[in-house]
Coordinates of C-alpha atoms in Angstrom, one line a residue:
Chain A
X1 CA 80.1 153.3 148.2
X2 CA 79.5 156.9 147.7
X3 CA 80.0 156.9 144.1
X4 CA 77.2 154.3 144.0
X5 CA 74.9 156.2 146.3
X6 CA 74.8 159.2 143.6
X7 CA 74.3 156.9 140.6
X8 CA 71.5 156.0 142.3
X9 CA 69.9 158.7 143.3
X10 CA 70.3 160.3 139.9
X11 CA 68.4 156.8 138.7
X12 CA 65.7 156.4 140.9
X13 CA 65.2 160.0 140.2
X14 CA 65.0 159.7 136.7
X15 CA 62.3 156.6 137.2
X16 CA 60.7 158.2 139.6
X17 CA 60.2 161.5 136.8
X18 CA 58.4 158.5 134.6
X19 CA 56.3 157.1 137.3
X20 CA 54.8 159.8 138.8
X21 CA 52.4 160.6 136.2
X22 CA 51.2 157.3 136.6
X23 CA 50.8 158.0 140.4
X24 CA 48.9 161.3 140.0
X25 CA 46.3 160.3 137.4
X26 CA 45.4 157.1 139.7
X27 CA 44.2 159.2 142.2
X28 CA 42.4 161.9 140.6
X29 CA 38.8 159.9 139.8
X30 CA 38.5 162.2 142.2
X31 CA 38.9 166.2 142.2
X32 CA 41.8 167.2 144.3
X33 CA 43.6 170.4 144.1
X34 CA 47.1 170.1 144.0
X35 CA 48.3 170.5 147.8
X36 CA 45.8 167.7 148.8
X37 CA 47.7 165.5 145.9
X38 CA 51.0 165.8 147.2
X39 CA 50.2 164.9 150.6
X40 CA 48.0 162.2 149.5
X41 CA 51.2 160.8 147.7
X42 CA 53.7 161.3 150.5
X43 CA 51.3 159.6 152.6
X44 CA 51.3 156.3 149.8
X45 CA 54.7 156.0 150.0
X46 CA 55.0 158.4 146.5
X47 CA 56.6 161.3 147.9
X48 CA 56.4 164.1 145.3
X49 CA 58.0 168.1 145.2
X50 CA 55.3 170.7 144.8
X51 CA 57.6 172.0 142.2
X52 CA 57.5 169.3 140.6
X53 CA 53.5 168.3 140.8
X54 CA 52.4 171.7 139.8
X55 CA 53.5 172.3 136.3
X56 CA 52.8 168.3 135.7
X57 CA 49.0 169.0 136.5
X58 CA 49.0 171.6 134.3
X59 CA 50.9 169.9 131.2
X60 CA 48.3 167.0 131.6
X61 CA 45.6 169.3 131.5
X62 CA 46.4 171.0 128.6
X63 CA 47.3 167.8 127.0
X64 CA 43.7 167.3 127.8
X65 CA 44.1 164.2 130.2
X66 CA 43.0 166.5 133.2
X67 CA 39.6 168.8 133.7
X68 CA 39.9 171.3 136.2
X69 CA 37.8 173.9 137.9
X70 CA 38.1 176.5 140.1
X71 CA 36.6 176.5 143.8
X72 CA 35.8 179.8 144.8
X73 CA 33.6 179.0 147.6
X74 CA 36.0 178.0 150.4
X75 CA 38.3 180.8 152.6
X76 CA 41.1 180.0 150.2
X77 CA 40.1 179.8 146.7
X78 CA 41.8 176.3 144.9
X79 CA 41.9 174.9 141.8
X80 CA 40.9 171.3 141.5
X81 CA 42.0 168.5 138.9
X82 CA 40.0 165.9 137.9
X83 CA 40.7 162.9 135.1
X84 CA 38.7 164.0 132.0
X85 CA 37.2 160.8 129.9
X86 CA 40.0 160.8 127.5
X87 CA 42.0 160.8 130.9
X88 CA 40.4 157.5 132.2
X89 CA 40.9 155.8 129.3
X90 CA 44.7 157.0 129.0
X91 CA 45.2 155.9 133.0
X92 CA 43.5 152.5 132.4
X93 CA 46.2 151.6 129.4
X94 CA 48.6 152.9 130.9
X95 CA 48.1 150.3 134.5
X96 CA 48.0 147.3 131.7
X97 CA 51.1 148.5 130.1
X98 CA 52.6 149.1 133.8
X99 CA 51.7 145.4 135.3
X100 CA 53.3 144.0 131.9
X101 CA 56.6 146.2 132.1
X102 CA 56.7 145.4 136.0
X103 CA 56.2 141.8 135.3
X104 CA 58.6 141.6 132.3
X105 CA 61.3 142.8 134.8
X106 CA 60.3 140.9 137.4
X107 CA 60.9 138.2 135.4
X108 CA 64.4 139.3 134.0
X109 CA 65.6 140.1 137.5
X110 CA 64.6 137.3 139.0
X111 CA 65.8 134.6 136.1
X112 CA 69.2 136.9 136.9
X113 CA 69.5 135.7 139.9
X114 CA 68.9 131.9 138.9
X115 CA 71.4 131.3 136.6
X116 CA 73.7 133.0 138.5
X117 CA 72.6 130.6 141.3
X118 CA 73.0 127.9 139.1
X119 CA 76.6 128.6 137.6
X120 CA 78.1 128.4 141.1
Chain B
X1 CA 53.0 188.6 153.2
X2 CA 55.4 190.9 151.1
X3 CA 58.1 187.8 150.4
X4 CA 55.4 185.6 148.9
X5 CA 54.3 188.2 146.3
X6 CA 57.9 189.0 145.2
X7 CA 58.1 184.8 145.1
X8 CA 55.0 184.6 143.2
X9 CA 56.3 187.5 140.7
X10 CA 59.5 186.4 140.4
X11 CA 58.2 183.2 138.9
X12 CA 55.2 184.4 136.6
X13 CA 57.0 187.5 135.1
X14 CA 59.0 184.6 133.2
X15 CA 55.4 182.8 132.1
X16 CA 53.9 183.8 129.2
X17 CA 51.4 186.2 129.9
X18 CA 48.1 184.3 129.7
X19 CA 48.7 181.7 132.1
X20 CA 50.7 184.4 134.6
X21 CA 47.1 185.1 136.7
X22 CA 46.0 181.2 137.1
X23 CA 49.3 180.1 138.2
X24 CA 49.8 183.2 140.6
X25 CA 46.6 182.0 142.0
X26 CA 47.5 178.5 142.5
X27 CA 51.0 179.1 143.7
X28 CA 49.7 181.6 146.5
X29 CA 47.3 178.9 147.6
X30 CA 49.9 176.2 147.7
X31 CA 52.2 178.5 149.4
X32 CA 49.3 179.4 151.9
X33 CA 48.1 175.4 152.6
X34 CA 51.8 174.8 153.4
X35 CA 51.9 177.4 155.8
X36 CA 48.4 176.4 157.1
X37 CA 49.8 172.8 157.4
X38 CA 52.9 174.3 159.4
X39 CA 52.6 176.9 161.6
X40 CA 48.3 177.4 161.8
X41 CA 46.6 179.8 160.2
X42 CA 47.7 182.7 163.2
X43 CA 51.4 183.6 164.0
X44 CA 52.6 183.5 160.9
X45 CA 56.2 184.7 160.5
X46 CA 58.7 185.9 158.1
X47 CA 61.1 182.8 158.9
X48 CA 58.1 180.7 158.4
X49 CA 57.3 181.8 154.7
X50 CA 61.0 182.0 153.9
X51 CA 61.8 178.7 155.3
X52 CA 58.3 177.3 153.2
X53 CA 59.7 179.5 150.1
X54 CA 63.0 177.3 150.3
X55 CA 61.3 174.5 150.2
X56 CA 59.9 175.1 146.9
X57 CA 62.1 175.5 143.8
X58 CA 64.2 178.7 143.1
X59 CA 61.7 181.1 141.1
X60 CA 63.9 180.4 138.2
X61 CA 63.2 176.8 138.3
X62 CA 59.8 177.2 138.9
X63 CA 59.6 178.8 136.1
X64 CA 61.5 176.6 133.5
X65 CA 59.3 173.9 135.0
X66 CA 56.2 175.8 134.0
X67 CA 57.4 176.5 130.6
X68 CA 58.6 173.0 130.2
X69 CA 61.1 173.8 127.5
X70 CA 64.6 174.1 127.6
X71 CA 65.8 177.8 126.1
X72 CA 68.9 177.9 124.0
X73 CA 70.3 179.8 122.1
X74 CA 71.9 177.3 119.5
X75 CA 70.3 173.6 119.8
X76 CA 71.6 170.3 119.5
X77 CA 71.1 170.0 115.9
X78 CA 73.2 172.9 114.6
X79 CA 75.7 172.3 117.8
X80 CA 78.0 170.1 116.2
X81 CA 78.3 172.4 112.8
X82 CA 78.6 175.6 115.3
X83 CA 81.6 173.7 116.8
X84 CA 83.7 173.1 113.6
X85 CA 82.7 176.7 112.0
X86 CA 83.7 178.5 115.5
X87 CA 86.6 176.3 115.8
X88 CA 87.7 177.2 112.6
X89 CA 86.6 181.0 112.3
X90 CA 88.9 181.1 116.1
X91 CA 92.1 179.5 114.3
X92 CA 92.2 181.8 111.0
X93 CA 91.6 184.6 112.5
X94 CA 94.3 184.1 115.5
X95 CA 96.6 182.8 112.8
X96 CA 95.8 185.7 110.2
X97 CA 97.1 188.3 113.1
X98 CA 100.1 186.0 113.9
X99 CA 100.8 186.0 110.3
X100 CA 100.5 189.9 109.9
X101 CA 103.1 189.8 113.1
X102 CA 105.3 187.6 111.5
X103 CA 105.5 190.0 108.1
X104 CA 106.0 193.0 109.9
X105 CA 108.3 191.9 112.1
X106 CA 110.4 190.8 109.4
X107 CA 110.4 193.5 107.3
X108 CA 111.0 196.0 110.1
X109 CA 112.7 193.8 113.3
X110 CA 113.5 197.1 115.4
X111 CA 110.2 197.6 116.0
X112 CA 108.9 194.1 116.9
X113 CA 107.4 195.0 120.6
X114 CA 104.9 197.7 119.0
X115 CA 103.4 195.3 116.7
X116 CA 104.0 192.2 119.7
X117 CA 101.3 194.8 121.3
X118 CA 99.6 195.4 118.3
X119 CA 99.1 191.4 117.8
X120 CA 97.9 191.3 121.4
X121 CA 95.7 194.2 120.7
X122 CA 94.5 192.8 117.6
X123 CA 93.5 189.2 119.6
X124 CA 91.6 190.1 122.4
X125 CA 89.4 192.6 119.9
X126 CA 89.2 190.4 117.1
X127 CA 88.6 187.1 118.9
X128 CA 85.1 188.0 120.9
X129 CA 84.2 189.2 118.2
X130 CA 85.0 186.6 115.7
X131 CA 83.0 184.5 118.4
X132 CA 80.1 186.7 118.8
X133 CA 79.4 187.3 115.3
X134 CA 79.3 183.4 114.8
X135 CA 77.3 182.6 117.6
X136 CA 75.1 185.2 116.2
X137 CA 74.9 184.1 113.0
X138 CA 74.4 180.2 114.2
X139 CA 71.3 181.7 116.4
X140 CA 69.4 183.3 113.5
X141 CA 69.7 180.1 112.3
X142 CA 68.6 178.3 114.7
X143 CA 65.2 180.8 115.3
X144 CA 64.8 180.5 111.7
X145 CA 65.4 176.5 111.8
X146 CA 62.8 176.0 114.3
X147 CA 60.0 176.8 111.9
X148 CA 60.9 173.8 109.3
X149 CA 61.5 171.6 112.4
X150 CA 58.1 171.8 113.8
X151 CA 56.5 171.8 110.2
X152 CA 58.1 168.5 110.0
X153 CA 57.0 166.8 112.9
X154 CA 53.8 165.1 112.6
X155 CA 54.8 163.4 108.9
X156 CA 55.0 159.7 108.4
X157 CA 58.5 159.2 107.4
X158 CA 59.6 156.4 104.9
X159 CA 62.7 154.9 103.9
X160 CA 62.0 156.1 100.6
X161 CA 62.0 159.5 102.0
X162 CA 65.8 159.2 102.6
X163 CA 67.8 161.1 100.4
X164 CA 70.3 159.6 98.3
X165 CA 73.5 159.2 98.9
X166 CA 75.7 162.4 97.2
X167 CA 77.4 161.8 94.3
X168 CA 81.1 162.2 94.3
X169 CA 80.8 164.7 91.9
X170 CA 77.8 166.7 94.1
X171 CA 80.0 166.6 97.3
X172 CA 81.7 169.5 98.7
X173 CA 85.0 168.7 100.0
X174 CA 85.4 170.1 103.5
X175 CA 88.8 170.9 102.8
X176 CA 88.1 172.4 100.1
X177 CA 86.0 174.5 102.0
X178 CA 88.1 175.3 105.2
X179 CA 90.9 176.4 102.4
X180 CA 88.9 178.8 100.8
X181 CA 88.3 180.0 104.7
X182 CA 91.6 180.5 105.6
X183 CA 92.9 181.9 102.1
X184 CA 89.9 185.1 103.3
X185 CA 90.7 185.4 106.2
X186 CA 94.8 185.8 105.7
X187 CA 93.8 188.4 103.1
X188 CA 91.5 190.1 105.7
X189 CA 94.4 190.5 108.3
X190 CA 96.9 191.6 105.7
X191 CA 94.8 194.0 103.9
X192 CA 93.5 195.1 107.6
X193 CA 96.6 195.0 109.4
X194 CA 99.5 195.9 107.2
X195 CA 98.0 196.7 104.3
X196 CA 101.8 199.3 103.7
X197 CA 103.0 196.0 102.3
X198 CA 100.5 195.3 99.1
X199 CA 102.8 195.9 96.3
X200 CA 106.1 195.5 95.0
X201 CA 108.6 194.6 97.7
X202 CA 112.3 196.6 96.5
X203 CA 115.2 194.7 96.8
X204 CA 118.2 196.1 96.5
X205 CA 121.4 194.3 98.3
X206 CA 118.9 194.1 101.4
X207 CA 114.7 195.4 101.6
X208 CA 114.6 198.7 101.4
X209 CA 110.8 199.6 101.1
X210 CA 107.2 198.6 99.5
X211 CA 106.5 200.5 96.5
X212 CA 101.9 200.2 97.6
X213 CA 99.5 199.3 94.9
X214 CA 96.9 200.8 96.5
X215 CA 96.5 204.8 97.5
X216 CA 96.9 205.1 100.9
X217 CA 95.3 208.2 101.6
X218 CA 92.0 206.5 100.6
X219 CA 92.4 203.2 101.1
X220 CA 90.7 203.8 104.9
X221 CA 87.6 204.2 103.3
X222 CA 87.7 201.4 101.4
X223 CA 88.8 198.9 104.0
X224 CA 85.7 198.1 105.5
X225 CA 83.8 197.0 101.8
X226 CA 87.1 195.1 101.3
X227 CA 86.7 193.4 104.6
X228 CA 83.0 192.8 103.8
X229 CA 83.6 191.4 100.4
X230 CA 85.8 188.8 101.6
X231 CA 83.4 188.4 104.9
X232 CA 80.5 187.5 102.4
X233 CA 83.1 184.8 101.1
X234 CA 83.9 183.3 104.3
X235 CA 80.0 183.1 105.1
X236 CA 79.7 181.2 101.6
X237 CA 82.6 179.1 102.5
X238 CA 80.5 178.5 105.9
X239 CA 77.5 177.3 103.8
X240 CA 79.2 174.8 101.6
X241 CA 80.7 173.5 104.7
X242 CA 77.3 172.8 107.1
X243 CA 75.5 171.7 103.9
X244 CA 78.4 169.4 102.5
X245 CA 76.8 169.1 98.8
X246 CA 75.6 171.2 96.2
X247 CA 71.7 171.9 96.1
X248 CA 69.9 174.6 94.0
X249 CA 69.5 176.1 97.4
X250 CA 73.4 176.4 97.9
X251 CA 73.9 177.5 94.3
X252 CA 70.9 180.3 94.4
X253 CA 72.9 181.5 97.2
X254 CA 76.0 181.5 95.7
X255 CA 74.7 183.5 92.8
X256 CA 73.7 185.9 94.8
X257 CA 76.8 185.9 97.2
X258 CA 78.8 186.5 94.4
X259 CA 76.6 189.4 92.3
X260 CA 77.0 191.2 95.6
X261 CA 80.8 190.4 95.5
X262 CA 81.0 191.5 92.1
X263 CA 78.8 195.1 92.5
X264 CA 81.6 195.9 94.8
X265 CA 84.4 194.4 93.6
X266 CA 83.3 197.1 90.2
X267 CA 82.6 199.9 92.6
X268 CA 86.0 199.7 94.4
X269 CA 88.0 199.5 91.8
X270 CA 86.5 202.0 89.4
X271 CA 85.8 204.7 92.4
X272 CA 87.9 207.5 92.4
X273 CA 92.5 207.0 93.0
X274 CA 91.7 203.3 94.7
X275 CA 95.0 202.5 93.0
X276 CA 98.0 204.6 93.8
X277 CA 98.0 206.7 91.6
X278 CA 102.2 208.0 92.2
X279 CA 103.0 203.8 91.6
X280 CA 104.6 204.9 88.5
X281 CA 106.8 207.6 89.3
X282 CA 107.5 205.5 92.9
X283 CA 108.6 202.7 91.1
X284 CA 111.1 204.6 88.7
X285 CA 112.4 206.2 92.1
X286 CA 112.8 203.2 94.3
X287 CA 115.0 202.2 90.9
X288 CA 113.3 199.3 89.6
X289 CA 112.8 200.7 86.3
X290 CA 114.2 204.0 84.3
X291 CA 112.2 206.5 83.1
X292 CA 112.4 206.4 79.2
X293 CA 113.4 202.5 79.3
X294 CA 111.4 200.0 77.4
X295 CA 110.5 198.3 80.5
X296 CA 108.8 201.0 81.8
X297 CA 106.8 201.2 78.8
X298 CA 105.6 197.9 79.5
X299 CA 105.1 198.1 83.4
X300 CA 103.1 201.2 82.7
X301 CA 101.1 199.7 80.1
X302 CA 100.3 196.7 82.1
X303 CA 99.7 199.4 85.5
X304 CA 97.0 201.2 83.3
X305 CA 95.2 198.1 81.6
X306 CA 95.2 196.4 85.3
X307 CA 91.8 197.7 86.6
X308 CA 90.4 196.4 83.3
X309 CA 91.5 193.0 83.2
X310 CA 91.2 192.3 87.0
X311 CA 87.3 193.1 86.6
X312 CA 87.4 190.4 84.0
X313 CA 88.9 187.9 85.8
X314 CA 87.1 188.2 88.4
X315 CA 84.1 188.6 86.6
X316 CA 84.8 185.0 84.9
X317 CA 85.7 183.8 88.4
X318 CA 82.9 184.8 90.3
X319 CA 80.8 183.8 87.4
X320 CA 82.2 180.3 86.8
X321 CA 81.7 179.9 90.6
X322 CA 78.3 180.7 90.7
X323 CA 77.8 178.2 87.1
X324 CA 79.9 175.2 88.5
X325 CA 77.8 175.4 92.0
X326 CA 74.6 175.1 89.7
X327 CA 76.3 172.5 87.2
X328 CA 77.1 170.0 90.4
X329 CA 74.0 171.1 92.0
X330 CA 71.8 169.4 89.2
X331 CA 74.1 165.9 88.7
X332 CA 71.9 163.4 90.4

């Protein structure tokens, strides 16, 4: 059972590297700097690594999906993200294409488990 | 908080240098929340920022994650082509020295540990850097590679884009190819390694000595353009092999390849006693031939025209080389 245990964590990880983009753009109609993010995640049940959340917000900003903006005001200056209109439009798409592949696999799991169902 | 600056410059000193000061800032604030979230923003200890240091990645991932692109030094696409060549380039020159073991040893049996040392000698020099010089070479290749790649990227691509099929005739046979490779390469080690036995072997009820070709009080110097010359043949050899068919490219290459071979090749052989210039009188002494005798005549005629008609045929060699690569290069 051990040998199963790694293949899936190396799996989960792997679909848990495509998700979390989704994730992190759902919740940033609102600015939040990065720290807030991944505790906001954890606390969703979407547990991500600073390390890993970090250079992500950056790639999406410089892909141009993220605006962001220094806060200098508070004791601890922090830089917040924010979805930029091309951003919004990107993270609505991508919850229609989400529902449809969730669906789709739904579907194929469940349909799995039918005919097995039915052969015996 | 000494530990978290050498964190925080341990990870940007591998960032490019614009975005070094906006990610410092940002890691010391995520560093500082987590530490806020931990322990308070009083007491803070060492074992606290180590242990929130460790959480984080190593600086080193950190980094690569920043950068977001692997670094290599030779990529996927050339990998498989860097393979075969090394793989190749390894095996001729390991079986070059064992061959120049296996001659001298032979000729001379008494002294077969020296050159059992010599051959070990000879492989753990000769192998790194046989390895190193093709990594190397495979690298430049590579940086230079990456240019075209990106310039390609972006372009609609159609199936009419596809190049055709080689013809037969177009095609470079691999063997071919590797044979050319290994024929270089045993000529390097010979010429390198026990270069005493280029010329006539003497015979007489049992060996009894090499009457040399060459001069060997300057043959040193020489060596290392006789090494490159046949070098600049294995790299051609190289070429035909990763590109597989003849293109103008390939030919242009070749052309110039060989005009190189071919300055030298002239320059060796007409620079000053490259031949052995005693062969002559050593030959009448090791008793082949009699002074006086009509063979002699004829050997010496043939010794003195030599530098003359090896320049031509290597001249119409090279030449035809360079002609054929052009011919195939433009059947369609």
């Amino acid at each position: 059972m051990a040998d199963a245990k790694e293949h899936l964590d190396k799996l989960l990880q792997e679909l848990r590297r495509g998700t979390i983009t989704i994730g992190v753009l759902s919740q940033l109609s609102e600015a939040q700097y990065g720290y807030s993010l991944v505790t906001m995640l954890s606390e969703k049940g979407i547990p991500v690594e600073p390390g890993t959340l970090y250079p992500l917000l950056r790639r999406l900003e410089k892909q141009g999906l993220l605006d962001s903006q220094w806060d200098t005001n508070e004791a601890r200056p922090r830089k917040y993200y924010l979805l930029s209109k091309t951003g919004k439009e990107v993270f609505d798409l991508l919850v229609v294409e989400w529902k449809s592949i969730v669906s789709s696999l739904n579907h194929v799991i469940e349909n799995e488990g039918d005919e097995k169902n039915g052969d015996h | 908080m000494e530990t978290i600056d050498r964190y925080i410059y341990a990870v940007t000193q591998k960032l490019p240098q614009a975005q070094r000061k906006d990610i410092a800032d940002e890691l010391r604030g995520l560093i500082e929340d987590m530490l806020e979230e931990r322990v308070g923003i009083a007491n803070i200890k060492e074992s606290d920022v180590e242990d929130v240091l460790l959480e984080l990645d190593s600086p080193n991932e950190l980094a690569e994650k920043y950068r977001g692109t692997k670094k290599y030094l030779i990529g996927p696409e050339l990998f498989d082509s860097y393979i075969l060549v090394l793989k190749i380039v390894l095996i001729v020159v390991s079986a070059g020295i064992g061959i120049g073991f296996l001659i001298q040893t032979i000729l001379d049996p008494i002294s077969i540990l020296d050159y059992f040392i010599d051959m070990i000698v000879s492989l753990v020099t000769s192998l790194p850097m046989a390895f190193g010089w093709t990594t190397f070479s495979f690298a430049i290749g590579e940086r230079s590679g990456e240019v075209k790649r990106k310039d390609l990227i972006g372009q609609e691509w159609k199936p009419s884009d596809l190049p055709p099929i080689p013809d037969e005739k177009r095609q470079i046979k691999r063997g071919e190819s590797i044979a050319g490779i290994i024929f270089y390469a045993i000529f390097i080690a010979f010429l390198a390694f026990s270069s005493d036995y280029f010329g006539i072997w003497v015979f007489q009820d049992e060996f009894t000595g090499v009457v040399p070709f060459l001069n060997e009080q300057t043959y040193g110097s020489y060596l290392m353009f006789i090494i490159l010359l046949f070098g600049f043949g294995i790299l051609k050899e190289c070429l035909k092999l990763v590109s597989g068919k003849w293109t103008y490219k390939l030919a242009i290459v070749t052309i110039i390849v060989n005009a190189v071979s071919m300055a030298a090749i002239v320059f060796i052989i007409n620079g000053p006693d490259f031949w052995n210039p005693e062969f002559m009188n050593e030959l009448a002494e090791a008793g082949v031939v009699t002074v006086g005798s009509e063979a002699f005549d004829i050997v010496n005629k043939v010794w003195d025209q030599l530098t003359f008609w090896i320049i031509i045929l290597l001249v119409i060699g090279l030449v035809w080389d360079a002609v054929d690569g052009f011919i195939k290069a433009r059947k369609k």
